[in-house]
XYZ file of C-alpha atoms in Angstrom:
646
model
C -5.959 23.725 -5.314
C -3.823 23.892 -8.433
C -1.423 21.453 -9.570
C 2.189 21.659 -8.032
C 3.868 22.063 -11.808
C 7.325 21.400 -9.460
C 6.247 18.011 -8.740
C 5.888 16.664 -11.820
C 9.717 17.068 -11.693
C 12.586 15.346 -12.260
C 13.304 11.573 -11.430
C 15.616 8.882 -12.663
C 12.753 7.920 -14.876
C 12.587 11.176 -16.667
C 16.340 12.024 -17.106
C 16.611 8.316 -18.430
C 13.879 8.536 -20.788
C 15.832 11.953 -22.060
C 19.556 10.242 -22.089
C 18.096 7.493 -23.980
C 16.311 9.348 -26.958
C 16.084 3.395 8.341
C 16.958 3.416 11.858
C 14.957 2.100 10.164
C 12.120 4.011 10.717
C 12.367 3.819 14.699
C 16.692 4.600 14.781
C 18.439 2.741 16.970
C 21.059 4.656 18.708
C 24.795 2.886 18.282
C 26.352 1.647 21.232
C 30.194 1.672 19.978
C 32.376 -0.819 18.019
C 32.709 -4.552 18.850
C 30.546 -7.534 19.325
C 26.631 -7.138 18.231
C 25.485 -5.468 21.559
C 21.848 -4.116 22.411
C 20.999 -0.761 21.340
C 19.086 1.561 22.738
C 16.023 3.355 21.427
C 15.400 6.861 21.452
C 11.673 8.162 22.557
C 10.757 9.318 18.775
C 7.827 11.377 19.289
C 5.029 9.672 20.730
C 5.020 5.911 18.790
C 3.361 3.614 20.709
C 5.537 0.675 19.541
C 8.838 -0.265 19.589
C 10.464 -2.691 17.138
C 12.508 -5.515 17.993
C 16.471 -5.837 17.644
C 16.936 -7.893 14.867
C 19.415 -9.317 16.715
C 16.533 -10.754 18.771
C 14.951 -12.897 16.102
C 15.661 -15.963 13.998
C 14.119 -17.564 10.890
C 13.257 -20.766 10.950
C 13.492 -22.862 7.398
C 10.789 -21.026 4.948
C 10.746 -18.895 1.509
C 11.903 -15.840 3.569
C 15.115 -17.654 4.759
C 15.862 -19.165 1.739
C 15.257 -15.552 0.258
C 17.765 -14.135 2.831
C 20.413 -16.998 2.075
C 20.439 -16.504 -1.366
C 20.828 -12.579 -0.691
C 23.806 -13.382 1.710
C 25.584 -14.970 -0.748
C 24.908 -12.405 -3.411
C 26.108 -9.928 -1.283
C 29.795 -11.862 -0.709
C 30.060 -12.522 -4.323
C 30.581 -9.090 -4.963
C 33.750 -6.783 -4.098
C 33.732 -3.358 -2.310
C 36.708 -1.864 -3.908
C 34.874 -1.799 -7.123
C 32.364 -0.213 -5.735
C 34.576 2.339 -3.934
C 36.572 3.032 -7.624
C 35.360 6.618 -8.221
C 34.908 7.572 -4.600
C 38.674 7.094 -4.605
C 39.218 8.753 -8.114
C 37.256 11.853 -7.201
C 39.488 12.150 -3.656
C 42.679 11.485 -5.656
C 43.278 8.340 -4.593
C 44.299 5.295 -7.297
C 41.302 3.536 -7.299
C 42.476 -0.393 -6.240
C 39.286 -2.502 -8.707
C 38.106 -1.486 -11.638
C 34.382 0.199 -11.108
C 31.091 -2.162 -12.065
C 28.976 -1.600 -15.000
C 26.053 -0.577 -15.807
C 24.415 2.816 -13.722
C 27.815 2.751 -11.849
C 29.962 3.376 -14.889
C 28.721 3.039 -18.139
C 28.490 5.979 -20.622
C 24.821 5.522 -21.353
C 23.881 5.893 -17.958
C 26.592 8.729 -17.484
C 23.598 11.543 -17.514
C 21.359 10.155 -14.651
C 24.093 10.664 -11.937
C 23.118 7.382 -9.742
C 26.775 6.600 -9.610
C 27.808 5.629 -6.190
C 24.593 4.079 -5.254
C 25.020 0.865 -4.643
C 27.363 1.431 -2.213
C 25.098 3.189 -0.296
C 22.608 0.197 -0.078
C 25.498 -2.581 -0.056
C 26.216 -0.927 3.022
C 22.771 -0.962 4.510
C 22.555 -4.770 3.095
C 25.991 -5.920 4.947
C 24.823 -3.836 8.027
C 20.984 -5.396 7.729
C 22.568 -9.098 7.289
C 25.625 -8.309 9.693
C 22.524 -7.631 12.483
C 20.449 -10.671 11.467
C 23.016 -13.533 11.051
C 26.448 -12.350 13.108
C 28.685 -13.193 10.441
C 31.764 -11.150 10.622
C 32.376 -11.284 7.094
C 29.523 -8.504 7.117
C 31.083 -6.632 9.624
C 34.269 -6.828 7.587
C 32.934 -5.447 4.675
C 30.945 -2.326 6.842
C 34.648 -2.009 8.417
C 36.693 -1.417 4.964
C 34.234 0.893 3.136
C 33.827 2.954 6.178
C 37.913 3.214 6.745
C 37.919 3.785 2.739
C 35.528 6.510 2.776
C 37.049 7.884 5.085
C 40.489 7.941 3.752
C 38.722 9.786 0.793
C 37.048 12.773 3.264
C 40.860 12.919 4.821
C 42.571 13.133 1.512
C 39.971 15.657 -0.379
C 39.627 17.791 2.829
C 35.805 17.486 2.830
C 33.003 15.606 4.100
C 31.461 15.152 0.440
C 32.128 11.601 -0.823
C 30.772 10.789 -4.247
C 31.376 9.303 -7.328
C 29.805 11.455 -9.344
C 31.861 11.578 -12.618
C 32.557 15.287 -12.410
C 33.040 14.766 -8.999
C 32.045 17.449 -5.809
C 31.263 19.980 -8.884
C 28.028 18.622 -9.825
C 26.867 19.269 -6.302
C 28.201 22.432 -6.263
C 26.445 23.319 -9.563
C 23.205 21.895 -8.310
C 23.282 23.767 -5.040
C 23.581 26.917 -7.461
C 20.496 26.455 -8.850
C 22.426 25.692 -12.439
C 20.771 23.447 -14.776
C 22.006 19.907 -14.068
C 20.981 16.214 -15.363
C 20.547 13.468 -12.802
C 20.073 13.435 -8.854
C 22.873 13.617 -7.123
C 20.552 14.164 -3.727
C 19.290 10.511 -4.018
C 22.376 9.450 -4.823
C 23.970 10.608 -2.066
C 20.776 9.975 0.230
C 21.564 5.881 -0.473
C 25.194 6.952 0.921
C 23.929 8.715 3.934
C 21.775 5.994 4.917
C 24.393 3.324 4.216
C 26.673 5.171 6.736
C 23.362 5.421 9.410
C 22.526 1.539 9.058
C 26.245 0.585 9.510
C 26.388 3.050 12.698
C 23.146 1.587 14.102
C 23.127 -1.686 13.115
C 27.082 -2.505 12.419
C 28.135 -0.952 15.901
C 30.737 1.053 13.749
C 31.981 4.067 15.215
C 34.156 4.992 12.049
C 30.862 4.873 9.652
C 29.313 7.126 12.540
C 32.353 9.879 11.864
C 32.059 9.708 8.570
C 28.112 10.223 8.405
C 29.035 13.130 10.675
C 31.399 14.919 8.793
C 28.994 14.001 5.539
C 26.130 15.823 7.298
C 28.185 18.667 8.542
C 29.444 19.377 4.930
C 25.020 19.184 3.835
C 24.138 21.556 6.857
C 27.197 24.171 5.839
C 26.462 23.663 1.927
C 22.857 23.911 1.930
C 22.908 27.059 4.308
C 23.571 29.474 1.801
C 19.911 28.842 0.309
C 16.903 30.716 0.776
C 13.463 28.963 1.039
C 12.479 29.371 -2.343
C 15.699 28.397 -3.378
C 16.001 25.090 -1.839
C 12.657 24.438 -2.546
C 13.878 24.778 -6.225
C 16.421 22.312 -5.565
C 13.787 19.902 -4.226
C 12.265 19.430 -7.618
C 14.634 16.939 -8.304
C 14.454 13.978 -6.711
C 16.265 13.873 -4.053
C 15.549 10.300 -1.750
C 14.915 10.278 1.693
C 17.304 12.932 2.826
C 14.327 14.269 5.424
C 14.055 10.867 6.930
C 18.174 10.526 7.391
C 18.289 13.535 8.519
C 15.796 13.507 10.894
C 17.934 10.242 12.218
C 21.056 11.937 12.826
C 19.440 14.203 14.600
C 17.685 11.657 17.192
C 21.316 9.991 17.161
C 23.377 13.410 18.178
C 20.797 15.562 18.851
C 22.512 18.129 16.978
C 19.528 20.911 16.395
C 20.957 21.139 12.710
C 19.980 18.289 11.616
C 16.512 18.853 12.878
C 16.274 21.604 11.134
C 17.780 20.704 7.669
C 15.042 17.576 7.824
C 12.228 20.354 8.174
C 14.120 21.831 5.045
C 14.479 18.450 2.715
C 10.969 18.282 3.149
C 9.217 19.434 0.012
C 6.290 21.779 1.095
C 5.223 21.540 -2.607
C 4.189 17.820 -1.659
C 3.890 18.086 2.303
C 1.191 21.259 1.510
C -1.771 19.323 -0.224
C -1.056 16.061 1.169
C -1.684 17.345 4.837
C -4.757 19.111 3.354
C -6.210 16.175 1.898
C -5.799 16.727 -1.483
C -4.283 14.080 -3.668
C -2.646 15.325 -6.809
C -0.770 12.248 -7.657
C -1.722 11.952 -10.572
C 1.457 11.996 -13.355
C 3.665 12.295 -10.657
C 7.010 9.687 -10.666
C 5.878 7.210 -7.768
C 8.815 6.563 -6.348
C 10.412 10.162 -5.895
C 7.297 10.695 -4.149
C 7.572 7.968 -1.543
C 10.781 8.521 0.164
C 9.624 12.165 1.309
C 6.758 10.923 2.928
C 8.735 8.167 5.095
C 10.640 11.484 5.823
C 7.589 13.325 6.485
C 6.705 10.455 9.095
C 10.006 10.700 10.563
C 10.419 14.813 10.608
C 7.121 14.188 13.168
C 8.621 12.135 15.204
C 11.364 14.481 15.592
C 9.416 17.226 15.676
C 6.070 16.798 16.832
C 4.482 18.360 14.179
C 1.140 17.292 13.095
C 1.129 18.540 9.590
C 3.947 15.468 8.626
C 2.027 12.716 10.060
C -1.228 14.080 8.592
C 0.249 14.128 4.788
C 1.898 11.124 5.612
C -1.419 8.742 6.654
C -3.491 10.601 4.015
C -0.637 9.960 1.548
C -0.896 5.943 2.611
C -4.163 6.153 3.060
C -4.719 6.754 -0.662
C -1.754 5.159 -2.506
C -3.262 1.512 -0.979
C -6.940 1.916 -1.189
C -7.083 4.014 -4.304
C -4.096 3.381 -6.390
C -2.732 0.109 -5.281
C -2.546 -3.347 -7.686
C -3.552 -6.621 -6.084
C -0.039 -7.313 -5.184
C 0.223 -4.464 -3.295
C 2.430 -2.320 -6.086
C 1.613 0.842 -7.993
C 2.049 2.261 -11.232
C 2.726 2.321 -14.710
C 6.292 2.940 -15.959
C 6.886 4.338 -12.401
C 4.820 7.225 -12.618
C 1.007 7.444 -10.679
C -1.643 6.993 -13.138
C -5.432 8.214 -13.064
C -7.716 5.473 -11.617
C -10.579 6.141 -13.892
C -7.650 5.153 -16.475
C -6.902 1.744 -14.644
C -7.775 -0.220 -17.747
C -5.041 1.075 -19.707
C -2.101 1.407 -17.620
C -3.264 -2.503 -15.105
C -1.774 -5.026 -18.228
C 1.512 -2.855 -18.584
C 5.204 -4.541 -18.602
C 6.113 -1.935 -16.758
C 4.008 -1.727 -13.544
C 4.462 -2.148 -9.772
C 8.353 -1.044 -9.306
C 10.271 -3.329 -6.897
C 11.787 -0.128 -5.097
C 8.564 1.812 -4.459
C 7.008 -1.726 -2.896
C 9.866 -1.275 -0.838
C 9.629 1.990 -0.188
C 5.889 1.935 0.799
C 6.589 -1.126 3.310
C 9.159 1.551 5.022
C 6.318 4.146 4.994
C 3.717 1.386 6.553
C 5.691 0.270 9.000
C 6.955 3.578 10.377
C 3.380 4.384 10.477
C 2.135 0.801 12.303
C 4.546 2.009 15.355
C 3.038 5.020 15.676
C -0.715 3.470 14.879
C -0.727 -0.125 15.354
C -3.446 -0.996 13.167
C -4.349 -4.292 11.635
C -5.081 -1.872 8.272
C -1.402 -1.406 8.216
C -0.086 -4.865 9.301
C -2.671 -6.250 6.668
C -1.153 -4.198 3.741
C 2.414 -5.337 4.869
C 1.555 -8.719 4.722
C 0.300 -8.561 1.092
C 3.118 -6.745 -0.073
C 5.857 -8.419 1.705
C 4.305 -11.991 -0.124
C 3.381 -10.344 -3.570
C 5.671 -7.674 -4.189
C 9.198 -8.711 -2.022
C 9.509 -12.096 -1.825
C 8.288 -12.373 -5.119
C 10.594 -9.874 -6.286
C 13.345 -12.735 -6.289
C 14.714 -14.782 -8.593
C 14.910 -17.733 -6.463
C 17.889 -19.727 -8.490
C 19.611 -16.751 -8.674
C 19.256 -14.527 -6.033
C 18.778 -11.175 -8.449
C 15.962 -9.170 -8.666
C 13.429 -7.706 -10.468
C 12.866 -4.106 -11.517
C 9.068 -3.855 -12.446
C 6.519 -6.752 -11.711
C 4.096 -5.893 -14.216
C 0.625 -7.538 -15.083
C 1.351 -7.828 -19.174
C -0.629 -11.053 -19.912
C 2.022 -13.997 -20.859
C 5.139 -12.262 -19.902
C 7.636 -12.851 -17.599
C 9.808 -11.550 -14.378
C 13.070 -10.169 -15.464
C 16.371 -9.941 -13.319
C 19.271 -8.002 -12.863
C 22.500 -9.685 -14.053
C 25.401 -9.658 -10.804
C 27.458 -6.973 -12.313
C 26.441 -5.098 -14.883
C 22.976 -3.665 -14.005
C 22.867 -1.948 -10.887
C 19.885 -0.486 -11.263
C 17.764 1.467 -7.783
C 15.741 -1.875 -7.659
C 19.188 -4.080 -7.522
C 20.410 -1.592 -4.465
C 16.763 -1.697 -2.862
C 17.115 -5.653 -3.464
C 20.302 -6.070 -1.864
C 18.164 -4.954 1.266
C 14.929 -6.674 1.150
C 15.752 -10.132 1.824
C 18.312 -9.461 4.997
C 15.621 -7.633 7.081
C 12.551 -9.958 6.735
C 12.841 -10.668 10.878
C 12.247 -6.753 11.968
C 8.700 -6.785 11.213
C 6.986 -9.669 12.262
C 6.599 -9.074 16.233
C 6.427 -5.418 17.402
C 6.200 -4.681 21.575
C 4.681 -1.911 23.894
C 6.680 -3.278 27.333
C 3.683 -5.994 28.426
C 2.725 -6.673 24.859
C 3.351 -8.355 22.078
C 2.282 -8.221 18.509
C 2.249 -10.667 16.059
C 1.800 -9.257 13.067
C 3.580 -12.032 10.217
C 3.177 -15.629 10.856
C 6.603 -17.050 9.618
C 8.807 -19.773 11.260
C 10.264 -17.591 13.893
C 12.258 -17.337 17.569
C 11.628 -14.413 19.260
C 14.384 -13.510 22.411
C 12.526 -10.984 24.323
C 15.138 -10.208 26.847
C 13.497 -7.230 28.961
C 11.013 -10.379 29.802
C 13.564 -12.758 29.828
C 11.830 -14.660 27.430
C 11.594 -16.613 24.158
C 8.411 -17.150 22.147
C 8.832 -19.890 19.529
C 6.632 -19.686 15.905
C 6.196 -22.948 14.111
C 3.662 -22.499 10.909
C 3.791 -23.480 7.349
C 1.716 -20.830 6.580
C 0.497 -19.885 3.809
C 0.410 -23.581 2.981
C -2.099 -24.063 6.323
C -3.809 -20.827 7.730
C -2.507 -22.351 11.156
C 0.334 -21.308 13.500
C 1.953 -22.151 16.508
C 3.717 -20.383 19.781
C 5.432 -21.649 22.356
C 6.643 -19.889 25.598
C 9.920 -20.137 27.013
C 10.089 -18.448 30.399
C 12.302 -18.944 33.412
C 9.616 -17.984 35.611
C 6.013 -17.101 35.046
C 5.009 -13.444 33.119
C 1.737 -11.740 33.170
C 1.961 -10.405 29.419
C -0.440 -9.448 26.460
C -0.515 -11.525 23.388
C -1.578 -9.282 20.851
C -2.764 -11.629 17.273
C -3.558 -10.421 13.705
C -6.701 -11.367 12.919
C -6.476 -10.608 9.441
C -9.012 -8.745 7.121
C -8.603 -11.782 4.698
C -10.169 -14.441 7.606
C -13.861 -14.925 7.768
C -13.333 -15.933 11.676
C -10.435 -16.263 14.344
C -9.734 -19.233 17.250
C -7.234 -18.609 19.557
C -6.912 -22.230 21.571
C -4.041 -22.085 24.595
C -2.780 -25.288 25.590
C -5.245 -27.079 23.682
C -8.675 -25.298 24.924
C -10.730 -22.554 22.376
C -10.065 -19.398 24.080
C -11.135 -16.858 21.501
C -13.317 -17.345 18.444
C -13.314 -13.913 16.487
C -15.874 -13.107 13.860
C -14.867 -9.658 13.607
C -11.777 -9.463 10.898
C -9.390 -7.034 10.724
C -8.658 -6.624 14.346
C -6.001 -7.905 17.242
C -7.160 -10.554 19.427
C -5.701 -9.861 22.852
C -4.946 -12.654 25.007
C -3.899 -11.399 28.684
C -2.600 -13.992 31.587
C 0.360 -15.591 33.402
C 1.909 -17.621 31.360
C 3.924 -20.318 32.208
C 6.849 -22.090 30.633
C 5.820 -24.385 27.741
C 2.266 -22.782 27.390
C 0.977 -23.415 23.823
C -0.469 -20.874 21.612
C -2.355 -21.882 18.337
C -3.934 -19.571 16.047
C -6.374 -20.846 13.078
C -7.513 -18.880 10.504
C -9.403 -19.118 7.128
C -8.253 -18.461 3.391
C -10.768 -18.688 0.902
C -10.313 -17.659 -2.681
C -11.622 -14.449 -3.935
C -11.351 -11.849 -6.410
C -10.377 -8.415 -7.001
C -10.929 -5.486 -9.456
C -10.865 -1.583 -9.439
C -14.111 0.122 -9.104
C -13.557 1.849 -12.659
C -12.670 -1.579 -14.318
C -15.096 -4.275 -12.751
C -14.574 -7.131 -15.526
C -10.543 -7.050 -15.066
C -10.221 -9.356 -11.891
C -7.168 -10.998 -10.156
C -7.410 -13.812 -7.948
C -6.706 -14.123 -4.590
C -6.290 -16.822 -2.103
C -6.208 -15.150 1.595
C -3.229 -12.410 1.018
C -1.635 -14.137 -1.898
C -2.419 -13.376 -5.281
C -2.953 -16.391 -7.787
C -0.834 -16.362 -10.679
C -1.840 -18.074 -13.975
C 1.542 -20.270 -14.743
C 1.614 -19.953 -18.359
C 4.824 -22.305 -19.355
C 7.839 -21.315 -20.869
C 6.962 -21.197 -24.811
C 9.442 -19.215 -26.651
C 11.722 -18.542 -23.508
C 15.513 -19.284 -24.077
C 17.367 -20.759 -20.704
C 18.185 -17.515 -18.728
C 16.829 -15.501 -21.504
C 15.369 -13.655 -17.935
C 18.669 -12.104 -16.970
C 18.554 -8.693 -18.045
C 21.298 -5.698 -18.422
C 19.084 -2.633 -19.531
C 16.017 -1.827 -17.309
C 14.664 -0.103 -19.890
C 14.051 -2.756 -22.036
C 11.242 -4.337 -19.979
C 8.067 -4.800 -22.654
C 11.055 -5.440 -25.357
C 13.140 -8.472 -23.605
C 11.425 -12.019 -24.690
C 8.101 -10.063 -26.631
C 7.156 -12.708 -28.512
C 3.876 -13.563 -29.742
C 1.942 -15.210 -26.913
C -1.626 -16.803 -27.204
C -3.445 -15.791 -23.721
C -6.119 -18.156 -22.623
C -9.003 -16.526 -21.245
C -11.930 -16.905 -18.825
C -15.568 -15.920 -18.981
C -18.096 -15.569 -16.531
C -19.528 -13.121 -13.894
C -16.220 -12.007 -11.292
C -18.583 -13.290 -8.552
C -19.167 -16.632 -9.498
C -15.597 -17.263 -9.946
C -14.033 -18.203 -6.877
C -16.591 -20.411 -6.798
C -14.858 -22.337 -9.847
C -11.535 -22.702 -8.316
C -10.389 -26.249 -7.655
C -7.631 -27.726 -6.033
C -4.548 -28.975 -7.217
C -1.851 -31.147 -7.507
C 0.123 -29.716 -4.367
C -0.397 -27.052 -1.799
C -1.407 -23.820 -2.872
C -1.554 -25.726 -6.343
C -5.522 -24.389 -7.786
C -7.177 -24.765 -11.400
C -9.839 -23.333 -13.307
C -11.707 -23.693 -16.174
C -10.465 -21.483 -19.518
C -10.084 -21.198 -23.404
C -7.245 -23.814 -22.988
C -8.082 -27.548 -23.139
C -6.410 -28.414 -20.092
C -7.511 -26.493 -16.678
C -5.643 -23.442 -16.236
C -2.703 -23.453 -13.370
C -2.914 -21.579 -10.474
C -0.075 -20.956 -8.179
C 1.140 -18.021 -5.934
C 2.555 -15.364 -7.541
C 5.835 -15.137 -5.339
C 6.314 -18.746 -6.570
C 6.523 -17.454 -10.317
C 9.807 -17.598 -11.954
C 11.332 -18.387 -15.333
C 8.087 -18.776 -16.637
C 5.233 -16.614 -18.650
C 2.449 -15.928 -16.251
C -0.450 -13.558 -16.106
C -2.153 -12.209 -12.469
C -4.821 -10.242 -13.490
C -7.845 -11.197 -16.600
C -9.780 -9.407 -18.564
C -13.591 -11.684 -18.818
C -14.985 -12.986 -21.422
């Protein structure tokens, strides 16, 4: 099969390198305005798992909570009405704060059209930490940007919001087929899904009308197009408007938008990936992933086997053939050749924070419809590697890229003037942490992320209690907490990464697994104050691409091992970064990279403990042992995570 020339198409990436020279994935259907209230869940397809409200569970003190803390306060810190200034402008409405910098309003950024954004995910972030921690000042925030938008559909007559800077016009030219620069579709696919989270999640009723009326205004603007034509309009990227889509339809079951999710799916992509046939290759990563979380969703919606076929090949090969250690992808967003993995692995400009994010959306919409430890195994990774180390943890800002350059560092977004996808993305990582670590099918339960956790399961009226310190001890804890006795599955990861398994209840070795990668399933009545304990192994290891054996990163069960380099030639918050595509230029100062010889195999063999936990050494060029630590623990300091031998 030929190459889809369409595809190679245009991204944010593209049209900046020009300028410059879920539900959710299961949907939770609202259930009105008011107090956080249980939702119910529509019968998508045939999944064979349902999430859990994340009203249901709490974090107990960990990375992830501080992570989520530091979010929450980010997300306070910053003021709506500048983020509503040219949604106001472009209804005619004085705008009441001046508009933020950076892709929101700066002339530099003027040509890639990603104005409005932010609001979109600040909306899903308020809605996400609304659901997880109850505080109203959340809810607050969901309440005035939905009553704002709306005032802007009442006094422009339309469902289109934007804040595009020629306004509804760009859209219009776009829809035309006219030659345009920028996305407005993923633009306003951030806005769409900011309105679904705040339905679902926020209970609000007004950000359900005004998703409404936004989709009404697609399904009557889009009409007009024939196939070809829309498929035209498809080259450029356009988000996940399949996957919101295909939402609104399971929350009105308006036929519509069923079939306008069939239509935002881009055949040019759908076509070879259901066939088999990866032609990644050159193609911008992260326009790429959103469709296929759509894809995923469109067969839930639908039924139709071709989606969830492109979409598990599409996973399938994106983490076992084109995947980094961390669980990112990449070079300068775009999908490289593997045979070419030695030139793109030691790039600045590797593994971008939103399509990590984007690819935990995909594997987790695909876990509830597959519940495999494959899946659950590659969240893990990613989650450790790629989000939570995605965090500046002084801070609370973000990263854009986490690449592998030897001896350079992480680099943040500053609060207001870089708004870049990977702030927006940010804003949402670290506020939804609880809604993947226990999964349900009625009787049982997964565990799938062993974090300090309180699970209220209320259809079995009861509460299941994780204490761990994991990944400090491959150990955890559960305790029951049951008004009466319940015959339930436990359902435990026993991860690929673990030699072996024991399961002891109440004290007695019930289970001892020797085959990895699988669920241990322990069935009974359990009582009230019945004690689970799970122990696993992590051993240190290595890994490499096939086509580049003698470039290795360390491992220590799922984390990757980070060489902590020190801070020569850094400035104080010389780390907080405006321009995104600076990365490779910001602190490139000379750097002298120790290095390390020997066979890959013999390796983890050399690694010695250190001073704390998950504190390692090893033998290099430098005089003094070489520093190991986990790379989410990196920050404000050079580093290095994978090594060429010598």
């Amino acid at each position: 099969m030929t190459h889809p020339t369409c595809c190679t198409g245009h991204s944010r990436r593209e049209i900046l390198t020009s300028a410059a020279t879920s539900a959710i994935a299961l949907g939770l259907l609202p259930s009105g305005a008011g107090a956080v209230s249980k939702p119910a869940i529509p019968a998508p397809g045939k999944a064979r798992l349902r999430p859990f409200d994340l009203a249901d569970v709490e974090l107990g003190e960990s990375p992830f909570l501080h992570a989520q803390k530091m979010t929450e306060a980010y997300l306070l810190r910053l003021q709506p009405d500048r983020m509503l200034h040219n949604f106001r402008v472009n209804a005619g409405l004085p705008p009441k704060a001046p508009a933020y910098g950076g892709w929101e309003s700066e002339p530099m950024w003027q040509d890639i059209h990603c104005q409005g954004h932010t609001l979109g995910h600040y909306l899903s972030a308020c809605s996400l930490a609304w659901r997880s921690t109850r505080d109203v000042r959340f809810r607050q925030r969901v309440d005035h940007i939905a009553a704002e938008l709306a005032e802007c559909q009442k006094a422009s007559g339309t469902g289109l919001v934007c804040a595009f800077p020629e306004g509804a016009g760009l859209v219009a030219a776009h829809l035309r087929g006219e030659k345009i620069t920028g996305v407005p579709w993923y633009t306003l696919h951030k806005v769409f899904a900011g309105l679904r989270d705040a339905a679902l999640l926020a209970d609000s009723a007004l950000a359900r009308d005004v998703l409404i009326r936004l989709a009404d205004w697609a399904v009557i603007a889009t009409r007009p197009l024939s196939d070809t034509q829309f498929e035209a309009m498809l080259d450029t990227e356009h988000g996940g408007m399949n996957e919101v889509l295909a939402d609104l339809y399971f929350m009105t079951g308006k036929e519509d938008y069923r079939l306008l999710a069939r239509r935002f799916s881009h055949k040019a992509i759908l076509t070879p990936l259901a066939a088999g046939h990866d032609q990644l290759d050159g193609l911008h990563a992260n326009t790429q992933i959103p469709k296929i979380v759509g894809f995923e969703r469109v067969y839930d919606a639908t039924g139709d086997q071709t989606y969830r076929d492109a979409a598990q090949f599409f996973w399938n090969t994106v983490v076992n053939n084109r995947s980094f250690a961390t669980g990112g992808h990449g070079d300068n967003e775009h999908f490289f050749p593997m045979a070419h993995f030695d030139q793109h692995v030691f790039s600045a400009k590797g593994s971008e924070t939103c399509g990590q994010h984007n690819m935990l959306k995909l594997t987790r919409a695909l876990f509830l419809n597959d519940p495999s430890v494959d899946y659950a195994d590659y969240y893990e990774r990613t989650l450790y590697n790629g989000i939570l180390a995605s965090q500046d943890p002084d801070s609370g800002m973000a990263t854009y890229f986490q690449g592998a350059r030897p001896g350079y560092m992480k680099l943040y977004h500053s609060a207001e003037d870089s708004f870049w996808c990977c702030t927006g993305t940010g804003m949402e990582n670290h506020v939804k942490y609880r809604d993947s670590i226990y999964f349900h099918d009625g009787r049982a339960l997964y565990v799938n992320l062993f974090i300090p956790s309180a699970l209220h399961w209320h259809e079995q009226d009861a509460k299941l209690v994780q204490t761990t310190n994991f990944p400090e001890s491959p150990v955890t804890h559960l305790r029951w907490k049951l008004k009466r006795p319940a015959a339930l599955s436990l359902k435990l990861r026993h991860p690929g990464w673990s030699r072996t398994a024991a399961v002891l209840v109440n004290g007695k070795q019930v289970e001892f697994s020797t085959t990895p990668g699988r669920y241990i399933e322990i069935a009974r009545t359990w009582r009230d104050g019945d004690e689970v304990e799970l122990r696993l192994v992590m051993e240190h290891g290595t890994q490499s691409a096939p086509t580049a054996p003698d470039i290795v990163a360390f491992t220590y069960g799922p984390l990757v091992l980070a060489g902590a380099l020190g801070r020569e030639g850094l400035a104080p918050g010389a780390d907080i970064i405006v321009n995104e595509r600076k990365y490779g230029e910001y602190n490139n100062t000379a750097f002298a990279l120790p290095t390390i010889g020997g066979p890959a195999e013999t390796l983890p063999h050399r690694i010695s403990p250190g001073a704390g936990p998950l504190e390692f050494t090893i033998a290099s060029t430098r005089q003094q042992p070489l520093r190991l630590i986990p790379y989410y623990r990196i920050a404000h300091e050079r580093y290095a995570t994978y090594w060429r031998l010598g």
